[in-house]
JSON list of C-alpha atoms and ligand atoms in Angstrom, two decimals:
[
{"chain": "A", "resi": 1, "resn": "MET", "atom": "CA", "xyz": [16.38, 14.63, 29.15]},
{"chain": "A", "resi": 2, "resn": "VAL", "atom": "CA", "xyz": [14.48, 11.59, 28.29]},
{"chain": "A", "resi": 3, "resn": "LEU", "atom": "CA", "xyz": [11.87, 10.75, 31.14]},
{"chain": "A", "resi": 4, "resn": "PRO", "atom": "CA", "xyz": [11.09, 7.06, 31.87]},
{"chain": "A", "resi": 5, "resn": "LYS", "atom": "CA", "xyz": [7.84, 6.07, 30.47]},
{"chain": "A", "resi": 6, "resn": "THR", "atom": "CA", "xyz": [6.41, 5.49, 33.94]},
{"chain": "A", "resi": 7, "resn": "ARG", "atom": "CA", "xyz": [6.75, 8.92, 35.02]},
{"chain": "A", "resi": 8, "resn": "GLY", "atom": "CA", "xyz": [4.62, 10.37, 32.18]},
{"chain": "A", "resi": 9, "resn": "ILE", "atom": "CA", "xyz": [3.81, 13.99, 31.28]},
{"chain": "A", "resi": 10, "resn": "GLY", "atom": "CA", "xyz": [1.04, 16.04, 30.55]},
{"chain": "A", "resi": 11, "resn": "MET", "atom": "CA", "xyz": [-1.98, 13.57, 30.06]},
{"chain": "A", "resi": 12, "resn": "THR", "atom": "CA", "xyz": [-0.27, 10.88, 31.42]},
{"chain": "A", "resi": 13, "resn": "SER", "atom": "CA", "xyz": [1.37, 12.70, 34.72]},
{"chain": "A", "resi": 14, "resn": "GLN", "atom": "CA", "xyz": [0.92, 12.10, 38.54]},
{"chain": "A", "resi": 15, "resn": "ARG", "atom": "CA", "xyz": [-1.23, 15.09, 38.27]},
{"chain": "A", "resi": 16, "resn": "THR", "atom": "CA", "xyz": [-3.62, 13.59, 35.94]},
{"chain": "A", "resi": 17, "resn": "ARG", "atom": "CA", "xyz": [-3.66, 10.48, 37.90]},
{"chain": "A", "resi": 18, "resn": "ASP", "atom": "CA", "xyz": [-4.64, 12.15, 41.00]},
{"chain": "A", "resi": 19, "resn": "ARG", "atom": "CA", "xyz": [-7.50, 13.81, 39.38]},
{"chain": "A", "resi": 20, "resn": "MET", "atom": "CA", "xyz": [-8.85, 10.30, 38.38]},
{"chain": "A", "resi": 21, "resn": "VAL", "atom": "CA", "xyz": [-8.40, 9.06, 42.04]},
{"chain": "A", "resi": 22, "resn": "ALA", "atom": "CA", "xyz": [-10.41, 12.45, 43.06]},
{"chain": "A", "resi": 23, "resn": "GLY", "atom": "CA", "xyz": [-13.05, 11.32, 40.48]},
{"chain": "A", "resi": 24, "resn": "LEU", "atom": "CA", "xyz": [-13.19, 7.74, 42.33]},
{"chain": "A", "resi": 25, "resn": "ARG", "atom": "CA", "xyz": [-13.62, 9.15, 45.63]},
{"chain": "A", "resi": 26, "resn": "GLU", "atom": "CA", "xyz": [-16.52, 11.13, 44.16]},
{"chain": "A", "resi": 27, "resn": "GLN", "atom": "CA", "xyz": [-18.10, 8.30, 42.95]},
{"chain": "A", "resi": 28, "resn": "GLY", "atom": "CA", "xyz": [-17.95, 6.69, 46.17]},
{"chain": "A", "resi": 29, "resn": "ILE", "atom": "CA", "xyz": [-14.85, 4.48, 46.34]},
{"chain": "A", "resi": 30, "resn": "ARG", "atom": "CA", "xyz": [-13.78, 4.84, 50.22]},
{"chain": "A", "resi": 31, "resn": "ASP", "atom": "CA", "xyz": [-10.83, 2.03, 50.65]},
{"chain": "A", "resi": 32, "resn": "GLU", "atom": "CA", "xyz": [-7.70, 4.28, 51.07]},
{"chain": "A", "resi": 33, "resn": "ALA", "atom": "CA", "xyz": [-5.53, 1.48, 50.07]},
{"chain": "A", "resi": 34, "resn": "VAL", "atom": "CA", "xyz": [-7.22, 0.96, 46.99]},
{"chain": "A", "resi": 35, "resn": "LEU", "atom": "CA", "xyz": [-7.28, 4.38, 46.13]},
{"chain": "A", "resi": 36, "resn": "GLY", "atom": "CA", "xyz": [-3.23, 4.73, 46.99]},
{"chain": "A", "resi": 37, "resn": "ALA", "atom": "CA", "xyz": [-2.61, 1.93, 44.69]},
{"chain": "A", "resi": 38, "resn": "MET", "atom": "CA", "xyz": [-4.63, 3.69, 41.63]},
{"chain": "A", "resi": 39, "resn": "ALA", "atom": "CA", "xyz": [-2.78, 7.15, 42.73]},
{"chain": "A", "resi": 40, "resn": "ALA", "atom": "CA", "xyz": [0.53, 5.09, 42.32]},
{"chain": "A", "resi": 41, "resn": "VAL", "atom": "CA", "xyz": [-0.03, 2.50, 39.26]},
{"chain": "A", "resi": 42, "resn": "PRO", "atom": "CA", "xyz": [1.13, 4.29, 35.89]},
{"chain": "A", "resi": 43, "resn": "ARG", "atom": "CA", "xyz": [-2.11, 3.26, 33.80]},
{"chain": "A", "resi": 44, "resn": "HIS", "atom": "CA", "xyz": [-0.98, 4.62, 30.68]},
{"chain": "A", "resi": 45, "resn": "ILE", "atom": "CA", "xyz": [2.06, 1.92, 30.52]},
{"chain": "A", "resi": 46, "resn": "PHE", "atom": "CA", "xyz": [-0.86, -0.41, 29.90]},
{"chain": "A", "resi": 47, "resn": "ILE", "atom": "CA", "xyz": [-2.24, 1.13, 27.11]},
{"chain": "A", "resi": 48, "resn": "GLU", "atom": "CA", "xyz": [-0.98, 1.63, 23.37]},
{"chain": "A", "resi": 49, "resn": "GLU", "atom": "CA", "xyz": [0.79, 4.84, 22.88]},
{"chain": "A", "resi": 50, "resn": "ALA", "atom": "CA", "xyz": [-2.10, 6.11, 20.54]},
{"chain": "A", "resi": 51, "resn": "LEU", "atom": "CA", "xyz": [-4.70, 5.74, 23.24]},
{"chain": "A", "resi": 52, "resn": "ALA", "atom": "CA", "xyz": [-2.35, 6.76, 26.36]},
{"chain": "A", "resi": 53, "resn": "SER", "atom": "CA", "xyz": [-3.73, 10.30, 26.61]},
{"chain": "A", "resi": 54, "resn": "ARG", "atom": "CA", "xyz": [-7.08, 8.69, 27.47]},
{"chain": "A", "resi": 55, "resn": "ALA", "atom": "CA", "xyz": [-5.43, 6.27, 30.11]},
{"chain": "A", "resi": 56, "resn": "TYR", "atom": "CA", "xyz": [-7.08, 8.40, 33.29]},
{"chain": "A", "resi": 57, "resn": "GLU", "atom": "CA", "xyz": [-10.49, 8.81, 31.75]},
{"chain": "A", "resi": 58, "resn": "ASP", "atom": "CA", "xyz": [-13.00, 6.51, 33.30]},
{"chain": "A", "resi": 59, "resn": "THR", "atom": "CA", "xyz": [-13.50, 4.58, 30.55]},
{"chain": "A", "resi": 60, "resn": "ALA", "atom": "CA", "xyz": [-12.81, 0.80, 29.10]},
{"chain": "A", "resi": 61, "resn": "LEU", "atom": "CA", "xyz": [-10.14, 0.78, 26.29]},
{"chain": "A", "resi": 62, "resn": "PRO", "atom": "CA", "xyz": [-9.00, -1.95, 23.87]},
{"chain": "A", "resi": 63, "resn": "ILE", "atom": "CA", "xyz": [-6.02, -3.64, 24.67]},
{"chain": "A", "resi": 64, "resn": "GLY", "atom": "CA", "xyz": [-5.63, -5.80, 21.51]},
{"chain": "A", "resi": 65, "resn": "PHE", "atom": "CA", "xyz": [-6.98, -9.53, 20.78]},
{"chain": "A", "resi": 66, "resn": "GLU", "atom": "CA", "xyz": [-10.58, -8.31, 21.07]},
{"chain": "A", "resi": 67, "resn": "GLN", "atom": "CA", "xyz": [-9.94, -7.63, 24.91]},
{"chain": "A", "resi": 68, "resn": "THR", "atom": "CA", "xyz": [-10.64, -4.60, 26.94]},
{"chain": "A", "resi": 69, "resn": "ILE", "atom": "CA", "xyz": [-8.98, -3.01, 29.90]},
{"chain": "A", "resi": 70, "resn": "SER", "atom": "CA", "xyz": [-11.71, -2.36, 32.44]},
{"chain": "A", "resi": 71, "resn": "GLN", "atom": "CA", "xyz": [-12.71, 1.17, 33.35]},
{"chain": "A", "resi": 72, "resn": "PRO", "atom": "CA", "xyz": [-11.06, 2.54, 36.47]},
{"chain": "A", "resi": 73, "resn": "PHE", "atom": "CA", "xyz": [-14.54, 2.68, 38.55]},
{"chain": "A", "resi": 74, "resn": "ILE", "atom": "CA", "xyz": [-15.00, -1.00, 38.23]},
{"chain": "A", "resi": 75, "resn": "VAL", "atom": "CA", "xyz": [-11.47, -2.06, 38.94]},
{"chain": "A", "resi": 76, "resn": "ALA", "atom": "CA", "xyz": [-11.77, -0.02, 42.25]},
{"chain": "A", "resi": 77, "resn": "ARG", "atom": "CA", "xyz": [-15.28, -1.43, 43.11]},
{"chain": "A", "resi": 78, "resn": "MET", "atom": "CA", "xyz": [-13.81, -4.82, 42.47]},
{"chain": "A", "resi": 79, "resn": "LEU", "atom": "CA", "xyz": [-10.66, -4.33, 44.41]},
{"chain": "A", "resi": 80, "resn": "GLU", "atom": "CA", "xyz": [-12.50, -2.46, 47.41]},
{"chain": "A", "resi": 81, "resn": "ALA", "atom": "CA", "xyz": [-15.10, -5.45, 47.61]},
{"chain": "A", "resi": 82, "resn": "LEU", "atom": "CA", "xyz": [-12.12, -7.95, 47.27]},
{"chain": "A", "resi": 83, "resn": "ARG", "atom": "CA", "xyz": [-10.33, -6.19, 50.37]},
{"chain": "A", "resi": 84, "resn": "GLY", "atom": "CA", "xyz": [-13.56, -5.87, 52.38]},
{"chain": "A", "resi": 85, "resn": "GLY", "atom": "CA", "xyz": [-11.32, -3.52, 54.59]},
{"chain": "A", "resi": 86, "resn": "SER", "atom": "CA", "xyz": [-8.45, -5.69, 55.32]},
{"chain": "A", "resi": 87, "resn": "ALA", "atom": "CA", "xyz": [-5.17, -6.71, 53.75]},
{"chain": "A", "resi": 88, "resn": "LEU", "atom": "CA", "xyz": [-4.91, -9.37, 51.20]},
{"chain": "A", "resi": 89, "resn": "GLY", "atom": "CA", "xyz": [-2.63, -12.47, 51.46]},
{"chain": "A", "resi": 90, "resn": "LYS", "atom": "CA", "xyz": [-2.57, -14.93, 48.66]},
{"chain": "A", "resi": 91, "resn": "VAL", "atom": "CA", "xyz": [-4.88, -13.60, 45.69]},
{"chain": "A", "resi": 92, "resn": "LEU", "atom": "CA", "xyz": [-5.79, -15.23, 42.18]},
{"chain": "A", "resi": 93, "resn": "GLU", "atom": "CA", "xyz": [-6.44, -12.99, 39.04]},
{"chain": "A", "resi": 94, "resn": "ILE", "atom": "CA", "xyz": [-8.31, -14.71, 36.35]},
{"chain": "A", "resi": 95, "resn": "GLY", "atom": "CA", "xyz": [-7.51, -12.69, 33.01]},
{"chain": "A", "resi": 96, "resn": "THR", "atom": "CA", "xyz": [-4.68, -10.95, 33.23]},
{"chain": "A", "resi": 97, "resn": "GLY", "atom": "CA", "xyz": [-5.23, -8.85, 30.03]},
{"chain": "A", "resi": 98, "resn": "CYS", "atom": "CA", "xyz": [-2.71, -5.96, 29.89]},
{"chain": "A", "resi": 99, "resn": "GLY", "atom": "CA", "xyz": [-1.66, -6.59, 33.68]},
{"chain": "A", "resi": 100, "resn": "TYR", "atom": "CA", "xyz": [-2.99, -3.04, 35.16]},
{"chain": "A", "resi": 101, "resn": "GLN", "atom": "CA", "xyz": [-5.31, -4.87, 37.80]},
{"chain": "A", "resi": 102, "resn": "ALA", "atom": "CA", "xyz": [-2.46, -7.38, 38.39]},
{"chain": "A", "resi": 103, "resn": "ALA", "atom": "CA", "xyz": [-0.06, -4.26, 39.14]},
{"chain": "A", "resi": 104, "resn": "LEU", "atom": "CA", "xyz": [-2.63, -2.88, 41.58]},
{"chain": "A", "resi": 105, "resn": "LEU", "atom": "CA", "xyz": [-3.18, -6.42, 42.99]},
{"chain": "A", "resi": 106, "resn": "ALA", "atom": "CA", "xyz": [0.41, -6.78, 43.76]},
{"chain": "A", "resi": 107, "resn": "ARG", "atom": "CA", "xyz": [0.42, -3.44, 45.58]},
{"chain": "A", "resi": 108, "resn": "LEU", "atom": "CA", "xyz": [-2.57, -4.77, 47.67]},
{"chain": "A", "resi": 109, "resn": "ALA", "atom": "CA", "xyz": [-1.84, -8.59, 48.34]},
{"chain": "A", "resi": 110, "resn": "THR", "atom": "CA", "xyz": [1.36, -10.10, 49.65]},
{"chain": "A", "resi": 111, "resn": "GLU", "atom": "CA", "xyz": [1.28, -12.89, 46.92]},
{"chain": "A", "resi": 112, "resn": "VAL", "atom": "CA", "xyz": [-0.75, -12.48, 43.26]},
{"chain": "A", "resi": 113, "resn": "TYR", "atom": "CA", "xyz": [-0.83, -15.39, 40.62]},
{"chain": "A", "resi": 114, "resn": "SER", "atom": "CA", "xyz": [-2.37, -13.95, 37.44]},
{"chain": "A", "resi": 115, "resn": "VAL", "atom": "CA", "xyz": [-3.88, -16.24, 34.71]},
{"chain": "A", "resi": 116, "resn": "GLU", "atom": "CA", "xyz": [-4.17, -15.35, 30.93]},
{"chain": "A", "resi": 117, "resn": "ARG", "atom": "CA", "xyz": [-5.03, -17.78, 28.39]},
{"chain": "A", "resi": 118, "resn": "ILE", "atom": "CA", "xyz": [-4.02, -15.60, 25.27]},
{"chain": "A", "resi": 119, "resn": "ALA", "atom": "CA", "xyz": [-0.31, -15.97, 25.04]},
{"chain": "A", "resi": 120, "resn": "GLY", "atom": "CA", "xyz": [0.35, -13.11, 23.16]},
{"chain": "A", "resi": 121, "resn": "LEU", "atom": "CA", "xyz": [-1.76, -10.93, 25.70]},
{"chain": "A", "resi": 122, "resn": "LEU", "atom": "CA", "xyz": [0.19, -12.59, 28.44]},
{"chain": "A", "resi": 123, "resn": "GLU", "atom": "CA", "xyz": [3.55, -11.45, 26.46]},
{"chain": "A", "resi": 124, "resn": "LYS", "atom": "CA", "xyz": [2.49, -8.01, 26.40]},
{"chain": "A", "resi": 125, "resn": "ALA", "atom": "CA", "xyz": [1.43, -7.68, 30.05]},
{"chain": "A", "resi": 126, "resn": "ARG", "atom": "CA", "xyz": [4.96, -8.84, 30.98]},
{"chain": "A", "resi": 127, "resn": "GLY", "atom": "CA", "xyz": [6.40, -6.17, 28.93]},
{"chain": "A", "resi": 128, "resn": "ASN", "atom": "CA", "xyz": [4.15, -3.55, 30.56]},
{"chain": "A", "resi": 129, "resn": "LEU", "atom": "CA", "xyz": [4.69, -4.94, 33.94]},
{"chain": "A", "resi": 130, "resn": "ARG", "atom": "CA", "xyz": [8.50, -5.35, 33.61]},
{"chain": "A", "resi": 131, "resn": "PRO", "atom": "CA", "xyz": [9.49, -1.73, 34.72]},
{"chain": "A", "resi": 132, "resn": "LEU", "atom": "CA", "xyz": [7.48, -1.77, 38.07]},
{"chain": "A", "resi": 133, "resn": "ARG", "atom": "CA", "xyz": [9.53, -4.78, 39.26]},
{"chain": "A", "resi": 134, "resn": "LEU", "atom": "CA", "xyz": [6.72, -6.49, 41.33]},
{"chain": "A", "resi": 135, "resn": "SER", "atom": "CA", "xyz": [8.47, -9.28, 42.92]},
{"chain": "A", "resi": 136, "resn": "ASN", "atom": "CA", "xyz": [5.39, -10.92, 44.37]},
{"chain": "A", "resi": 137, "resn": "LEU", "atom": "CA", "xyz": [3.51, -11.29, 40.97]},
{"chain": "A", "resi": 138, "resn": "ARG", "atom": "CA", "xyz": [3.55, -14.46, 39.16]},
{"chain": "A", "resi": 139, "resn": "LEU", "atom": "CA", "xyz": [1.78, -14.85, 35.26]},
{"chain": "A", "resi": 140, "resn": "VAL", "atom": "CA", "xyz": [0.71, -17.88, 34.05]},
{"chain": "A", "resi": 141, "resn": "HIS", "atom": "CA", "xyz": [-0.22, -19.01, 30.59]},
{"chain": "A", "resi": 142, "resn": "ASP", "atom": "CA", "xyz": [-3.18, -21.09, 31.19]},
{"chain": "A", "resi": 143, "resn": "ASP", "atom": "CA", "xyz": [-7.01, -21.43, 31.03]},
{"chain": "A", "resi": 144, "resn": "GLY", "atom": "CA", "xyz": [-7.95, -20.36, 34.12]},
{"chain": "A", "resi": 145, "resn": "THR", "atom": "CA", "xyz": [-11.64, -21.89, 34.17]},
{"chain": "A", "resi": 146, "resn": "GLU", "atom": "CA", "xyz": [-10.37, -24.37, 36.62]},
{"chain": "A", "resi": 147, "resn": "GLY", "atom": "CA", "xyz": [-8.30, -21.96, 38.74]},
{"chain": "A", "resi": 148, "resn": "LEU", "atom": "CA", "xyz": [-4.95, -22.61, 39.68]},
{"chain": "A", "resi": 149, "resn": "PRO", "atom": "CA", "xyz": [-5.16, -25.67, 42.10]},
{"chain": "A", "resi": 150, "resn": "GLU", "atom": "CA", "xyz": [-1.56, -25.97, 42.46]},
{"chain": "A", "resi": 151, "resn": "ALA", "atom": "CA", "xyz": [-1.22, -22.40, 44.42]},
{"chain": "A", "resi": 152, "resn": "ALA", "atom": "CA", "xyz": [-4.57, -22.91, 46.14]},
{"chain": "A", "resi": 153, "resn": "PRO", "atom": "CA", "xyz": [-6.29, -22.00, 48.45]},
{"chain": "A", "resi": 154, "resn": "PHE", "atom": "CA", "xyz": [-6.58, -18.07, 47.93]},
{"chain": "A", "resi": 155, "resn": "ASP", "atom": "CA", "xyz": [-7.43, -15.69, 50.26]},
{"chain": "A", "resi": 156, "resn": "GLY", "atom": "CA", "xyz": [-8.98, -13.41, 47.48]},
{"chain": "A", "resi": 157, "resn": "ILE", "atom": "CA", "xyz": [-10.06, -14.42, 43.66]},
{"chain": "A", "resi": 158, "resn": "VAL", "atom": "CA", "xyz": [-10.76, -12.00, 41.20]},
{"chain": "A", "resi": 159, "resn": "VAL", "atom": "CA", "xyz": [-12.32, -12.98, 37.89]},
{"chain": "A", "resi": 160, "resn": "ALA", "atom": "CA", "xyz": [-11.84, -10.19, 35.24]},
{"chain": "A", "resi": 161, "resn": "ALA", "atom": "CA", "xyz": [-14.23, -12.00, 32.41]},
{"chain": "A", "resi": 162, "resn": "ALA", "atom": "CA", "xyz": [-17.70, -12.70, 32.69]},
{"chain": "A", "resi": 163, "resn": "THR", "atom": "CA", "xyz": [-19.33, -16.07, 33.54]},
{"chain": "A", "resi": 164, "resn": "PRO", "atom": "CA", "xyz": [-22.92, -17.20, 32.77]},
{"chain": "A", "resi": 165, "resn": "GLU", "atom": "CA", "xyz": [-22.96, -18.67, 36.50]},
{"chain": "A", "resi": 166, "resn": "ILE", "atom": "CA", "xyz": [-20.97, -18.44, 39.57]},
{"chain": "A", "resi": 167, "resn": "PRO", "atom": "CA", "xyz": [-17.77, -20.59, 39.16]},
{"chain": "A", "resi": 168, "resn": "ARG", "atom": "CA", "xyz": [-18.05, -23.41, 41.57]},
{"chain": "A", "resi": 169, "resn": "VAL", "atom": "CA", "xyz": [-14.84, -24.69, 40.88]},
{"chain": "A", "resi": 170, "resn": "LEU", "atom": "CA", "xyz": [-13.13, -21.54, 41.85]},
{"chain": "A", "resi": 171, "resn": "LEU", "atom": "CA", "xyz": [-15.13, -21.35, 45.07]},
{"chain": "A", "resi": 172, "resn": "GLN", "atom": "CA", "xyz": [-13.41, -24.80, 46.32]},
{"chain": "A", "resi": 173, "resn": "GLN", "atom": "CA", "xyz": [-10.07, -22.72, 46.03]},
{"chain": "A", "resi": 174, "resn": "LEU", "atom": "CA", "xyz": [-11.33, -20.05, 48.32]},
{"chain": "A", "resi": 175, "resn": "ALA", "atom": "CA", "xyz": [-9.68, -20.09, 51.83]},
{"chain": "A", "resi": 176, "resn": "ARG", "atom": "CA", "xyz": [-11.76, -19.90, 54.96]},
{"chain": "A", "resi": 177, "resn": "GLY", "atom": "CA", "xyz": [-12.69, -15.91, 55.23]},
{"chain": "A", "resi": 178, "resn": "GLY", "atom": "CA", "xyz": [-11.59, -15.65, 51.63]},
{"chain": "A", "resi": 179, "resn": "ARG", "atom": "CA", "xyz": [-13.37, -13.51, 49.31]},
{"chain": "A", "resi": 180, "resn": "MET", "atom": "CA", "xyz": [-14.13, -14.05, 45.43]},
{"chain": "A", "resi": 181, "resn": "ILE", "atom": "CA", "xyz": [-15.35, -11.04, 43.31]},
{"chain": "A", "resi": 182, "resn": "VAL", "atom": "CA", "xyz": [-16.83, -12.14, 39.59]},
{"chain": "A", "resi": 183, "resn": "PRO", "atom": "CA", "xyz": [-18.91, -10.77, 36.66]},
{"chain": "A", "resi": 184, "resn": "VAL", "atom": "CA", "xyz": [-21.90, -13.09, 36.57]},
{"chain": "A", "resi": 185, "resn": "GLY", "atom": "CA", "xyz": [-24.29, -13.15, 33.22]},
{"chain": "A", "resi": 186, "resn": "THR", "atom": "CA", "xyz": [-24.19, -12.94, 29.85]},
{"chain": "A", "resi": 187, "resn": "ASP", "atom": "CA", "xyz": [-26.30, -10.05, 28.50]},
{"chain": "A", "resi": 188, "resn": "ASP", "atom": "CA", "xyz": [-27.24, -8.86, 31.55]},
{"chain": "A", "resi": 189, "resn": "GLN", "atom": "CA", "xyz": [-24.13, -8.83, 33.96]},
{"chain": "A", "resi": 190, "resn": "ALA", "atom": "CA", "xyz": [-23.57, -7.84, 37.66]},
{"chain": "A", "resi": 191, "resn": "LEU", "atom": "CA", "xyz": [-20.70, -8.26, 39.84]},
{"chain": "A", "resi": 192, "resn": "CYS", "atom": "CA", "xyz": [-20.94, -11.10, 42.74]},
{"chain": "A", "resi": 193, "resn": "LEU", "atom": "CA", "xyz": [-19.04, -11.00, 45.80]},
{"chain": "A", "resi": 194, "resn": "ILE", "atom": "CA", "xyz": [-19.00, -14.40, 47.33]},
{"chain": "A", "resi": 195, "resn": "GLU", "atom": "CA", "xyz": [-17.25, -14.83, 50.99]},
{"chain": "A", "resi": 196, "resn": "ARG", "atom": "CA", "xyz": [-16.35, -18.26, 52.61]},
{"chain": "A", "resi": 197, "resn": "THR", "atom": "CA", "xyz": [-17.43, -17.85, 56.25]},
{"chain": "A", "resi": 198, "resn": "ALA", "atom": "CA", "xyz": [-17.00, -20.27, 59.19]},
{"chain": "A", "resi": 199, "resn": "THR", "atom": "CA", "xyz": [-20.42, -21.40, 58.80]},
{"chain": "A", "resi": 200, "resn": "GLY", "atom": "CA", "xyz": [-20.59, -21.42, 54.95]},
{"chain": "A", "resi": 201, "resn": "LEU", "atom": "CA", "xyz": [-20.60, -19.18, 51.45]},
{"chain": "A", "resi": 202, "resn": "THR", "atom": "CA", "xyz": [-22.34, -15.90, 51.37]},
{"chain": "A", "resi": 203, "resn": "GLU", "atom": "CA", "xyz": [-23.24, -13.92, 48.16]},
{"chain": "A", "resi": 204, "resn": "LYS", "atom": "CA", "xyz": [-23.90, -10.37, 47.60]},
{"chain": "A", "resi": 205, "resn": "TRP", "atom": "CA", "xyz": [-24.87, -8.59, 44.42]},
{"chain": "A", "resi": 206, "resn": "LEU", "atom": "CA", "xyz": [-23.08, -5.40, 43.55]},
{"chain": "A", "resi": 207, "resn": "ASP", "atom": "CA", "xyz": [-22.86, -3.24, 40.26]},
{"chain": "A", "resi": 208, "resn": "ALA", "atom": "CA", "xyz": [-24.39, -3.92, 36.81]},
{"chain": "A", "resi": 209, "resn": "VAL", "atom": "CA", "xyz": [-20.95, -4.31, 34.39]},
{"chain": "A", "resi": 210, "resn": "ARG", "atom": "CA", "xyz": [-19.98, -5.38, 31.42]},
{"chain": "A", "resi": 211, "resn": "PHE", "atom": "CA", "xyz": [-17.20, -7.62, 30.81]},
{"chain": "A", "resi": 212, "resn": "VAL", "atom": "CA", "xyz": [-16.01, -9.64, 27.79]},
{"chain": "A", "resi": 213, "resn": "PRO", "atom": "CA", "xyz": [-16.76, -13.44, 28.48]},
{"chain": "A", "resi": 214, "resn": "LEU", "atom": "CA", "xyz": [-14.50, -16.03, 30.20]},
{"chain": "A", "resi": 215, "resn": "ARG", "atom": "CA", "xyz": [-13.44, -18.65, 27.44]},
{"chain": "A", "resi": 216, "resn": "GLY", "atom": "CA", "xyz": [-11.87, -22.13, 27.83]},
{"chain": "A", "resi": 217, "resn": "GLY", "atom": "CA", "xyz": [-8.68, -23.22, 26.27]},
{"chain": "A", "resi": 218, "resn": "ARG", "atom": "CA", "xyz": [-5.45, -21.60, 25.78]},
{"chain": "A", "resi": 219, "resn": "GLN", "atom": "CA", "xyz": [-4.51, -19.90, 22.42]},
{"chain": "B", "resi": 21, "resn": "SAH", "atom": "N1", "xyz": [-7.57, -7.48, 34.28]},
{"chain": "B", "resi": 21, "resn": "SAH", "atom": "C1", "xyz": [-7.39, -6.72, 33.06]},
{"chain": "B", "resi": 21, "resn": "SAH", "atom": "C2", "xyz": [-8.43, -7.00, 32.01]},
{"chain": "B", "resi": 21, "resn": "SAH", "atom": "C3", "xyz": [-8.75, -8.29, 31.64]},
{"chain": "B", "resi": 21, "resn": "SAH", "atom": "S1", "xyz": [-9.98, -8.47, 30.32]},
{"chain": "B", "resi": 21, "resn": "SAH", "atom": "C4", "xyz": [-6.46, -5.71, 32.87]},
{"chain": "B", "resi": 21, "resn": "SAH", "atom": "O1", "xyz": [-6.35, -5.02, 33.87]},
{"chain": "B", "resi": 21, "resn": "SAH", "atom": "O2", "xyz": [-6.35, -5.68, 31.63]},
{"chain": "B", "resi": 21, "resn": "SAH", "atom": "C5", "xyz": [-10.49, -10.21, 30.43]},
{"chain": "B", "resi": 21, "resn": "SAH", "atom": "C6", "xyz": [-9.14, -11.41, 30.06]},
{"chain": "B", "resi": 21, "resn": "SAH", "atom": "O3", "xyz": [-9.59, -12.23, 30.45]},
{"chain": "B", "resi": 21, "resn": "SAH", "atom": "C7", "xyz": [-9.03, -11.16, 28.66]},
{"chain": "B", "resi": 21, "resn": "SAH", "atom": "O4", "xyz": [-7.35, -10.95, 28.46]},
{"chain": "B", "resi": 21, "resn": "SAH", "atom": "C8", "xyz": [-9.13, -12.44, 28.15]},
{"chain": "B", "resi": 21, "resn": "SAH", "atom": "O5", "xyz": [-8.30, -13.09, 27.18]},
{"chain": "B", "resi": 21, "resn": "SAH", "atom": "C9", "xyz": [-9.11, -13.14, 29.49]},
{"chain": "B", "resi": 21, "resn": "SAH", "atom": "N2", "xyz": [-9.41, -14.37, 29.76]},
{"chain": "B", "resi": 21, "resn": "SAH", "atom": "C10", "xyz": [-11.02, -15.01, 29.14]},
{"chain": "B", "resi": 21, "resn": "SAH", "atom": "N3", "xyz": [-11.13, -16.48, 29.68]},
{"chain": "B", "resi": 21, "resn": "SAH", "atom": "C11", "xyz": [-9.81, -16.82, 30.49]},
{"chain": "B", "resi": 21, "resn": "SAH", "atom": "C12", "xyz": [-9.80, -17.95, 30.87]},
{"chain": "B", "resi": 21, "resn": "SAH", "atom": "N4", "xyz": [-10.46, -19.03, 30.97]},
{"chain": "B", "resi": 21, "resn": "SAH", "atom": "N5", "xyz": [-8.48, -17.86, 31.64]},
{"chain": "B", "resi": 21, "resn": "SAH", "atom": "C13", "xyz": [-7.57, -16.87, 31.69]},
{"chain": "B", "resi": 21, "resn": "SAH", "atom": "N6", "xyz": [-7.87, -15.61, 30.96]},
{"chain": "B", "resi": 21, "resn": "SAH", "atom": "C14", "xyz": [-9.20, -15.63, 30.57]}
]
């Protein structure tokens, strides 16, 4: 019998994924919606076959084009912060990479736009995501530094690459009550959560992180 690749066996099985989720819980992730999505989305299909057995380790892994898929704990932290305990409407992700976080977002939000500047990576992501049939996810080949004005405003914005400063342009595309999570810094980086409240913007600093830099232009 040939198993569909999404099901996985051994180190890529549901049991391995459940263990990853148990580890995230132990590290303090509390949001059941996020934990549920991470238990459901097969991370191994986003990673090259040679590394697939390491897909559920709590580590970042290379995805080609000098980019990496983030460590599961950081992905969980970002999604938990973005949700802030409530359901997400329209969300923008900048930096599709292999598409893993986009797949999670598609389970957590009504509508997702994910922008990637490297065409080859976006094609890979498209292939990875195809078997999951996520009809509420749109992939866009573009430079995300200017956001996606044609689809704005967003209830949530996730930036998956580091910026030296909080990107002000993106804040303009945040709806009232919306939240943005972004790794800020060059050598020393930290996750920053910004919320647009009725009275203005609030900002909160979370974990220290290490992300690849956000770069301008398409390739
Ligand atoms: N969320 C991804 C991880 C992405 S790594 C995942 O789950 O795999 C960061 C990604 O951001 C890389 O793919 C990089 O090419 C992309 N990126 C960097 N600068 C960008 C920009 N200006 N616009 C869009 N994507 C960008």
